[in-house]
Tab-separated table of C-alpha atoms in Angstrom:
chain	number	residue	atom	x	y	z
A	718	UNK	CA	0.000	0.000	0.000
A	719	UNK	CA	1.220	3.483	-0.862
A	720	UNK	CA	2.319	5.606	2.073
A	721	UNK	CA	0.916	8.960	3.088
A	722	UNK	CA	3.962	10.978	2.025
A	723	UNK	CA	4.102	10.019	-1.671
A	724	UNK	CA	0.895	11.583	-3.001
A	725	UNK	CA	0.342	8.960	-5.670
A	726	UNK	CA	3.803	8.961	-7.246
A	727	UNK	CA	4.499	5.573	-8.859
A	728	UNK	CA	7.301	3.335	-7.683
A	729	UNK	CA	10.437	3.414	-9.821
A	730	UNK	CA	12.724	0.592	-10.852
A	731	UNK	CA	15.404	-0.037	-13.462
A	732	UNK	CA	15.169	-1.714	-16.837
A	733	UNK	CA	18.383	-2.127	-18.799
A	734	UNK	CA	20.160	1.215	-18.584
A	735	UNK	CA	17.055	3.257	-17.750
A	736	UNK	CA	14.941	4.248	-14.762
A	737	UNK	CA	11.305	3.295	-15.391
A	738	UNK	CA	7.947	3.155	-13.680
A	739	UNK	CA	7.558	-0.208	-11.977
A	740	UNK	CA	3.942	-0.585	-13.144
A	741	UNK	CA	4.071	0.445	-16.831
A	742	UNK	CA	7.833	0.246	-17.524
A	743	UNK	CA	7.619	3.725	-19.069
A	744	UNK	CA	10.952	5.553	-18.903
A	745	UNK	CA	11.280	8.326	-16.316
A	746	UNK	CA	13.954	10.985	-16.798
A	747	UNK	CA	14.788	12.335	-13.341
A	748	UNK	CA	16.295	15.803	-13.380
A	749	UNK	CA	16.369	18.326	-10.583
A	750	UNK	CA	18.391	20.017	-7.880
A	751	UNK	CA	20.201	19.349	-4.635
A	752	UNK	CA	18.865	21.070	-1.523
A	753	UNK	CA	21.608	21.255	1.084
A	754	UNK	CA	21.237	22.463	4.658
A	755	UNK	CA	19.824	19.677	6.788
A	756	UNK	CA	23.243	18.070	7.154
A	757	UNK	CA	24.766	21.070	8.958
A	758	UNK	CA	22.125	23.604	10.092
A	759	UNK	CA	21.976	23.515	13.875
A	760	UNK	CA	18.302	23.531	14.909
A	761	UNK	CA	16.962	26.899	16.023
A	762	UNK	CA	14.000	27.507	18.327
A	763	UNK	CA	11.645	26.315	15.579
A	764	UNK	CA	13.630	23.233	14.666
A	765	UNK	CA	15.607	21.829	11.762
A	766	UNK	CA	13.664	23.091	8.752
A	767	UNK	CA	13.623	26.638	10.045
A	768	UNK	CA	17.382	26.570	10.616
A	769	UNK	CA	17.989	25.229	7.098
A	770	UNK	CA	15.497	27.758	5.680
A	771	UNK	CA	13.563	25.058	3.839
A	772	UNK	CA	9.944	25.948	3.142
A	773	UNK	CA	7.000	24.697	1.109
A	774	UNK	CA	7.159	27.843	-1.023
A	775	UNK	CA	10.771	27.104	-1.939
A	776	UNK	CA	9.963	23.504	-2.877
A	777	UNK	CA	7.127	24.726	-5.066
A	778	UNK	CA	9.514	27.077	-6.821
A	779	UNK	CA	12.061	24.309	-7.417
A	780	UNK	CA	9.473	21.900	-8.801
A	781	UNK	CA	6.653	23.945	-10.310
A	782	UNK	CA	8.591	26.946	-11.619
A	783	UNK	CA	12.003	25.443	-12.406
A	784	UNK	CA	10.608	22.117	-13.612
A	785	UNK	CA	12.485	19.693	-11.355
A	786	UNK	CA	10.914	16.268	-10.903
A	787	UNK	CA	13.435	15.142	-8.278
A	788	UNK	CA	15.208	16.782	-5.364
A	789	UNK	CA	18.265	15.360	-3.644
A	790	UNK	CA	18.012	16.099	0.064
A	791	UNK	CA	21.246	15.962	2.047
A	792	UNK	CA	21.108	14.827	5.673
A	793	UNK	CA	23.143	14.024	8.770
A	794	UNK	CA	23.378	10.425	9.978
A	795	UNK	CA	23.932	11.268	13.646
A	796	UNK	CA	20.896	13.550	13.772
A	797	UNK	CA	18.638	10.870	12.258
A	798	UNK	CA	19.774	8.426	14.924
A	799	UNK	CA	20.190	10.700	17.956
A	800	UNK	CA	18.757	14.150	17.277
A	801	UNK	CA	20.660	17.309	18.147
A	802	UNK	CA	20.680	19.251	21.386
A	803	UNK	CA	17.132	19.516	22.743
A	804	UNK	CA	15.680	18.249	19.468
A	805	UNK	CA	15.017	14.506	19.259
A	806	UNK	CA	15.814	12.059	16.507
A	807	UNK	CA	12.099	11.815	15.780
A	808	UNK	CA	11.884	15.571	15.244
A	809	UNK	CA	14.687	15.343	12.680
A	810	UNK	CA	13.011	12.412	10.938
A	811	UNK	CA	9.764	14.388	10.901
A	812	UNK	CA	11.620	17.207	9.138
A	813	UNK	CA	12.659	14.738	6.420
A	814	UNK	CA	9.031	13.569	6.224
A	815	UNK	CA	7.859	17.117	5.704
A	816	UNK	CA	10.209	17.812	2.833
A	817	UNK	CA	9.289	14.513	1.171
A	818	UNK	CA	5.601	15.386	1.475
A	819	UNK	CA	6.020	18.917	0.135
A	820	UNK	CA	8.072	17.616	-2.783
A	821	UNK	CA	5.683	14.817	-3.733
A	822	UNK	CA	2.707	17.194	-3.487
A	823	UNK	CA	4.271	18.987	-6.438
A	824	UNK	CA	4.866	15.720	-8.302
A	825	UNK	CA	8.583	15.190	-7.597
A	826	UNK	CA	10.663	12.456	-5.975
A	827	UNK	CA	13.123	12.881	-3.089
A	828	UNK	CA	16.565	11.288	-3.026
A	829	UNK	CA	17.758	10.921	0.554
A	830	UNK	CA	21.521	11.491	0.476
A	831	UNK	CA	23.771	10.465	3.361
A	832	UNK	CA	25.996	13.551	3.224
A	833	UNK	CA	27.530	13.821	6.729
A	834	UNK	CA	28.053	11.175	9.398
A	835	UNK	CA	27.939	13.874	12.062
A	836	UNK	CA	28.632	17.561	12.607
A	837	UNK	CA	31.454	17.104	15.116
A	838	UNK	CA	34.337	15.322	13.384
A	839	UNK	CA	35.972	17.061	10.389
A	840	UNK	CA	37.903	14.696	8.135
A	841	UNK	CA	40.720	17.095	7.337
A	842	UNK	CA	41.339	20.830	7.135
A	843	UNK	CA	38.835	23.393	5.948
A	844	UNK	CA	36.123	21.828	8.078
A	845	UNK	CA	35.639	18.941	5.666
A	846	UNK	CA	32.828	16.904	7.207
A	847	UNK	CA	32.447	14.517	4.269
A	848	UNK	CA	33.825	11.183	5.471
A	849	UNK	CA	35.859	9.010	3.071
A	850	UNK	CA	33.900	5.853	3.999
A	851	UNK	CA	30.830	5.085	6.143
A	852	UNK	CA	30.879	3.673	9.657
A	853	UNK	CA	28.929	0.875	11.321
A	854	UNK	CA	26.159	3.241	12.382
A	855	UNK	CA	25.441	3.785	8.669
A	856	UNK	CA	23.945	0.286	8.563
A	857	UNK	CA	21.580	1.142	11.402
A	858	UNK	CA	20.787	4.474	9.761
A	859	UNK	CA	19.647	2.938	6.488
A	860	UNK	CA	17.610	0.246	8.194
A	861	UNK	CA	15.791	2.944	10.184
A	862	UNK	CA	15.015	5.072	7.130
A	863	UNK	CA	14.184	2.185	4.790
A	864	UNK	CA	11.775	0.849	7.398
A	865	UNK	CA	10.206	4.278	7.845
A	866	UNK	CA	9.756	4.789	4.097
A	867	UNK	CA	9.040	1.182	3.108
A	868	UNK	CA	5.670	2.156	1.607
A	869	UNK	CA	6.812	5.471	0.135
A	870	UNK	CA	7.623	5.192	-3.593
A	871	UNK	CA	8.486	8.902	-3.628
A	872	UNK	CA	11.667	8.155	-1.625
A	873	UNK	CA	14.915	7.049	-3.299
A	874	UNK	CA	18.135	6.183	-1.451
A	875	UNK	CA	21.659	7.534	-2.079
A	876	UNK	CA	23.667	5.310	0.233
A	877	UNK	CA	26.814	7.410	0.780
A	878	UNK	CA	27.794	10.728	-0.674
A	879	UNK	CA	31.405	10.701	-1.827
A	880	UNK	CA	33.835	7.847	-1.143
A	881	UNK	CA	37.328	9.334	-1.414
A	882	UNK	CA	40.934	9.042	-0.329
A	883	UNK	CA	41.757	10.381	3.111
A	884	UNK	CA	43.099	13.907	3.035
A	885	UNK	CA	46.685	14.402	4.255
A	886	UNK	CA	45.445	16.023	7.478
A	887	UNK	CA	42.568	13.610	8.076
A	888	UNK	CA	43.173	12.294	11.626
A	889	UNK	CA	40.910	9.230	11.400
A	890	UNK	CA	41.750	5.795	9.983
A	891	UNK	CA	39.522	4.338	7.295
A	892	UNK	CA	36.649	2.090	8.361
A	893	UNK	CA	36.281	-1.472	7.116
A	894	UNK	CA	32.810	-2.857	6.500
A	895	UNK	CA	33.344	-5.505	9.209
A	896	UNK	CA	33.734	-2.908	11.962
A	897	UNK	CA	37.519	-2.876	12.097
A	898	UNK	CA	39.791	-0.156	10.723
A	899	UNK	CA	42.545	-0.181	8.146
A	900	UNK	CA	46.111	0.582	9.250
A	901	UNK	CA	46.646	4.267	9.974
A	902	UNK	CA	49.034	4.613	7.032
A	903	UNK	CA	46.338	3.667	4.486
A	904	UNK	CA	44.987	6.747	2.694
A	905	UNK	CA	43.598	5.441	-0.611
A	906	UNK	CA	39.991	4.334	-1.151
A	907	UNK	CA	39.611	2.008	-4.118
A	908	UNK	CA	36.630	0.145	-5.553
A	909	UNK	CA	37.897	-2.878	-3.622
A	910	UNK	CA	37.456	-0.863	-0.415
A	911	UNK	CA	34.159	0.793	-1.359
A	912	UNK	CA	32.131	-2.029	-2.911
A	913	UNK	CA	32.008	-4.239	0.212
A	914	UNK	CA	30.629	-1.234	2.077
A	915	UNK	CA	28.134	-0.566	-0.709
A	916	UNK	CA	26.892	-4.148	-0.535
A	917	UNK	CA	26.287	-3.927	3.195
A	918	UNK	CA	24.488	-0.578	2.939
A	919	UNK	CA	22.298	-1.800	0.080
A	920	UNK	CA	21.431	-4.922	2.056
A	921	UNK	CA	20.505	-2.833	5.099
A	922	UNK	CA	18.014	-0.974	2.917
A	923	UNK	CA	16.725	-3.993	1.027
A	924	UNK	CA	16.155	-5.992	4.229
A	925	UNK	CA	13.494	-3.429	5.122
A	926	UNK	CA	12.476	-2.279	1.639
A	927	UNK	CA	13.132	-4.942	-1.011
A	928	UNK	CA	11.768	-2.846	-3.883
A	929	UNK	CA	13.807	0.278	-3.160
A	930	UNK	CA	15.640	2.195	-5.879
A	931	UNK	CA	19.194	2.702	-4.624
A	932	UNK	CA	21.931	5.053	-5.876
A	933	UNK	CA	25.575	3.984	-5.531
A	934	UNK	CA	28.286	6.580	-6.108
A	935	UNK	CA	31.781	6.110	-7.463
A	936	UNK	CA	35.135	6.666	-5.784
A	937	UNK	CA	37.303	9.815	-6.105
A	938	UNK	CA	34.666	12.012	-4.425
A	939	UNK	CA	31.857	10.146	-6.169
A	940	UNK	CA	33.183	10.806	-9.677
A	941	UNK	CA	34.803	7.583	-10.889
A	942	UNK	CA	32.543	4.637	-11.720
A	943	UNK	CA	35.243	2.443	-13.229
A	944	UNK	CA	34.792	-1.013	-11.701
A	945	UNK	CA	30.981	-0.817	-11.785
A	946	UNK	CA	28.378	-2.261	-12.223
A	947	UNK	CA	27.716	-4.561	-9.301
A	948	UNK	CA	25.797	-7.841	-9.523
A	949	UNK	CA	22.806	-6.418	-7.633
A	950	UNK	CA	19.492	-5.540	-9.310
A	951	UNK	CA	17.708	-2.205	-9.311
A	952	UNK	CA	20.754	0.011	-8.764
A	953	UNK	CA	21.511	3.413	-10.255
A	954	UNK	CA	25.186	4.374	-10.502
A	955	UNK	CA	25.863	7.914	-9.364
A	956	UNK	CA	28.639	10.269	-10.426
A	957	UNK	CA	29.589	13.732	-9.106
A	958	UNK	CA	31.034	15.913	-11.861
A	959	UNK	CA	32.875	19.192	-11.234
A	960	UNK	CA	35.352	21.224	-13.313
A	961	UNK	CA	38.295	20.156	-11.146
A	962	UNK	CA	37.853	16.577	-12.389
A	963	UNK	CA	38.716	17.454	-15.975
A	964	UNK	CA	37.107	16.230	-19.183
A	965	UNK	CA	37.440	12.425	-19.201
A	966	UNK	CA	33.747	11.910	-18.684
A	967	UNK	CA	33.639	8.866	-20.935
A	968	UNK	CA	36.306	7.067	-18.916
A	969	UNK	CA	34.891	8.009	-15.532
A	970	UNK	CA	31.191	7.321	-16.089
A	971	UNK	CA	30.027	7.685	-19.688
A	972	UNK	CA	31.155	4.200	-20.719
A	973	UNK	CA	28.842	2.655	-18.116
A	974	UNK	CA	25.733	4.511	-19.305
A	975	UNK	CA	25.381	2.237	-22.340
A	976	UNK	CA	24.610	-0.782	-20.175
A	977	UNK	CA	23.509	0.489	-16.729
A	978	UNK	CA	21.527	3.423	-15.334
A	979	UNK	CA	23.947	6.302	-14.633
A	980	UNK	CA	22.879	9.461	-12.830
A	981	UNK	CA	24.813	12.647	-12.034
A	982	UNK	CA	23.810	13.260	-8.431
A	983	UNK	CA	25.965	16.402	-8.316
A	984	UNK	CA	27.283	18.800	-10.945
A	985	UNK	CA	27.734	22.533	-10.846
A	986	UNK	CA	30.085	25.424	-11.286
A	987	UNK	CA	30.744	29.124	-10.958
A	988	UNK	CA	30.570	32.037	-13.393
A	989	UNK	CA	33.872	31.007	-14.957
A	990	UNK	CA	32.654	27.483	-15.720
A	991	UNK	CA	29.863	28.257	-18.177
A	992	UNK	CA	31.502	26.721	-21.252
A	993	UNK	CA	32.288	23.585	-19.249
A	994	UNK	CA	28.730	23.452	-17.900
A	995	UNK	CA	27.095	23.732	-21.321
A	996	UNK	CA	29.283	20.958	-22.724
A	997	UNK	CA	28.559	18.722	-19.746
A	998	UNK	CA	24.805	19.326	-19.989
A	999	UNK	CA	24.938	18.434	-23.692
A	1000	UNK	CA	26.881	15.259	-22.820
A	1001	UNK	CA	24.184	14.282	-20.317
A	1002	UNK	CA	21.589	14.822	-23.049
A	1003	UNK	CA	23.457	12.587	-25.484
A	1004	UNK	CA	23.607	9.795	-22.911
A	1005	UNK	CA	20.004	10.402	-21.764
A	1006	UNK	CA	21.318	10.743	-18.200
A	1007	UNK	CA	19.330	12.090	-15.304
A	1008	UNK	CA	20.872	14.479	-12.787
A	1009	UNK	CA	20.496	16.753	-9.780
A	1010	UNK	CA	22.568	19.925	-9.994
A	1011	UNK	CA	24.435	21.317	-6.966
A	1012	UNK	CA	22.946	23.321	-5.427
A	1013	UNK	CA	19.986	25.520	-4.631
A	1014	UNK	CA	21.244	26.703	-1.272
A	1015	UNK	CA	25.040	26.963	-1.116
A	1016	UNK	CA	28.217	27.107	-3.233
A	1017	UNK	CA	28.471	26.452	-6.103
A	1018	UNK	CA	25.289	28.482	-6.228
A	1019	UNK	CA	22.615	27.947	-8.843
A	1020	UNK	CA	20.237	30.504	-7.393
A	1021	UNK	CA	20.534	33.614	-5.223
A	1022	UNK	CA	17.306	34.789	-3.641
A	1023	UNK	CA	15.346	32.781	-6.234
A	1024	UNK	CA	17.182	34.469	-9.148
A	1025	UNK	CA	19.357	32.081	-11.168
A	1026	UNK	CA	23.087	32.690	-11.365
A	1027	UNK	CA	24.726	32.448	-14.809
A	1028	UNK	CA	25.441	28.772	-14.151
A	1029	UNK	CA	21.939	28.420	-12.778
A	1030	UNK	CA	20.584	29.609	-16.111
A	1031	UNK	CA	22.211	26.582	-17.749
A	1032	UNK	CA	20.544	24.293	-15.240
A	1033	UNK	CA	17.152	25.959	-15.463
A	1034	UNK	CA	17.155	25.918	-19.267
A	1035	UNK	CA	17.712	22.130	-19.201
A	1036	UNK	CA	14.972	21.608	-16.608
A	1037	UNK	CA	12.404	23.640	-18.478
């Protein structure tokens, strides 16, 4: 039975290298935006959504005016499991519920993206809170959310944001999927390190929600999908594409799009990246790839006070 948050949106699955409706097998091209904020905004006196400045009016603008049919919502693992300060875990989960409901009311899906493990442990200088690999609590996290949204076809799952090598000043050893840690001198994260984690996270979701559509990112900050696909059904392979990564899109992810569903969960740039952005958007079109551009709320900015930036104009033109 369909849950109360999905407002009639059909369940999605994969067929060949496409995302399709589970009932009719009609192709669905998911394109939209990232909405950051819930991973880091300390709750104010009104709670998490107020602190992140997320409102129904904003969601309506993203979906109804810009034309997005999916929004990738970043969140904080620790706050889902334990809350923050005087605000409980249930109040944080209710905030996720609210955004999912607002988004589906407008006819769009929500991708839940595990962006931060917590807001207390930076993984290197510059307050980098994006961990290189998950931890054991990530398994509990996904079981909790997959159970909560078992009957919600509007909810999709992005299991871990950006697997990447440890930074030189990252003080924490890398986590193994069995609960142990690698030696302190290990800094690299390869597909051999990431895929066992991915399998465990996917299983944690599928144990509670067997029909879930799951996104699995590449290594090298989510960019590199060489070594995929995995022998697991109903997966979408997610890449994060930024100017710093260069132009070898075919080698990093394009080659996979011929045989498996590939989705750009993040891409974006600044005013000096417009030529790059137009070429990348055209490349996505040629491959019939879906995407969610980064980001509505923070750098690289796509919109300032609801007015698109020059890069945001590229994104909006492709959405509309």
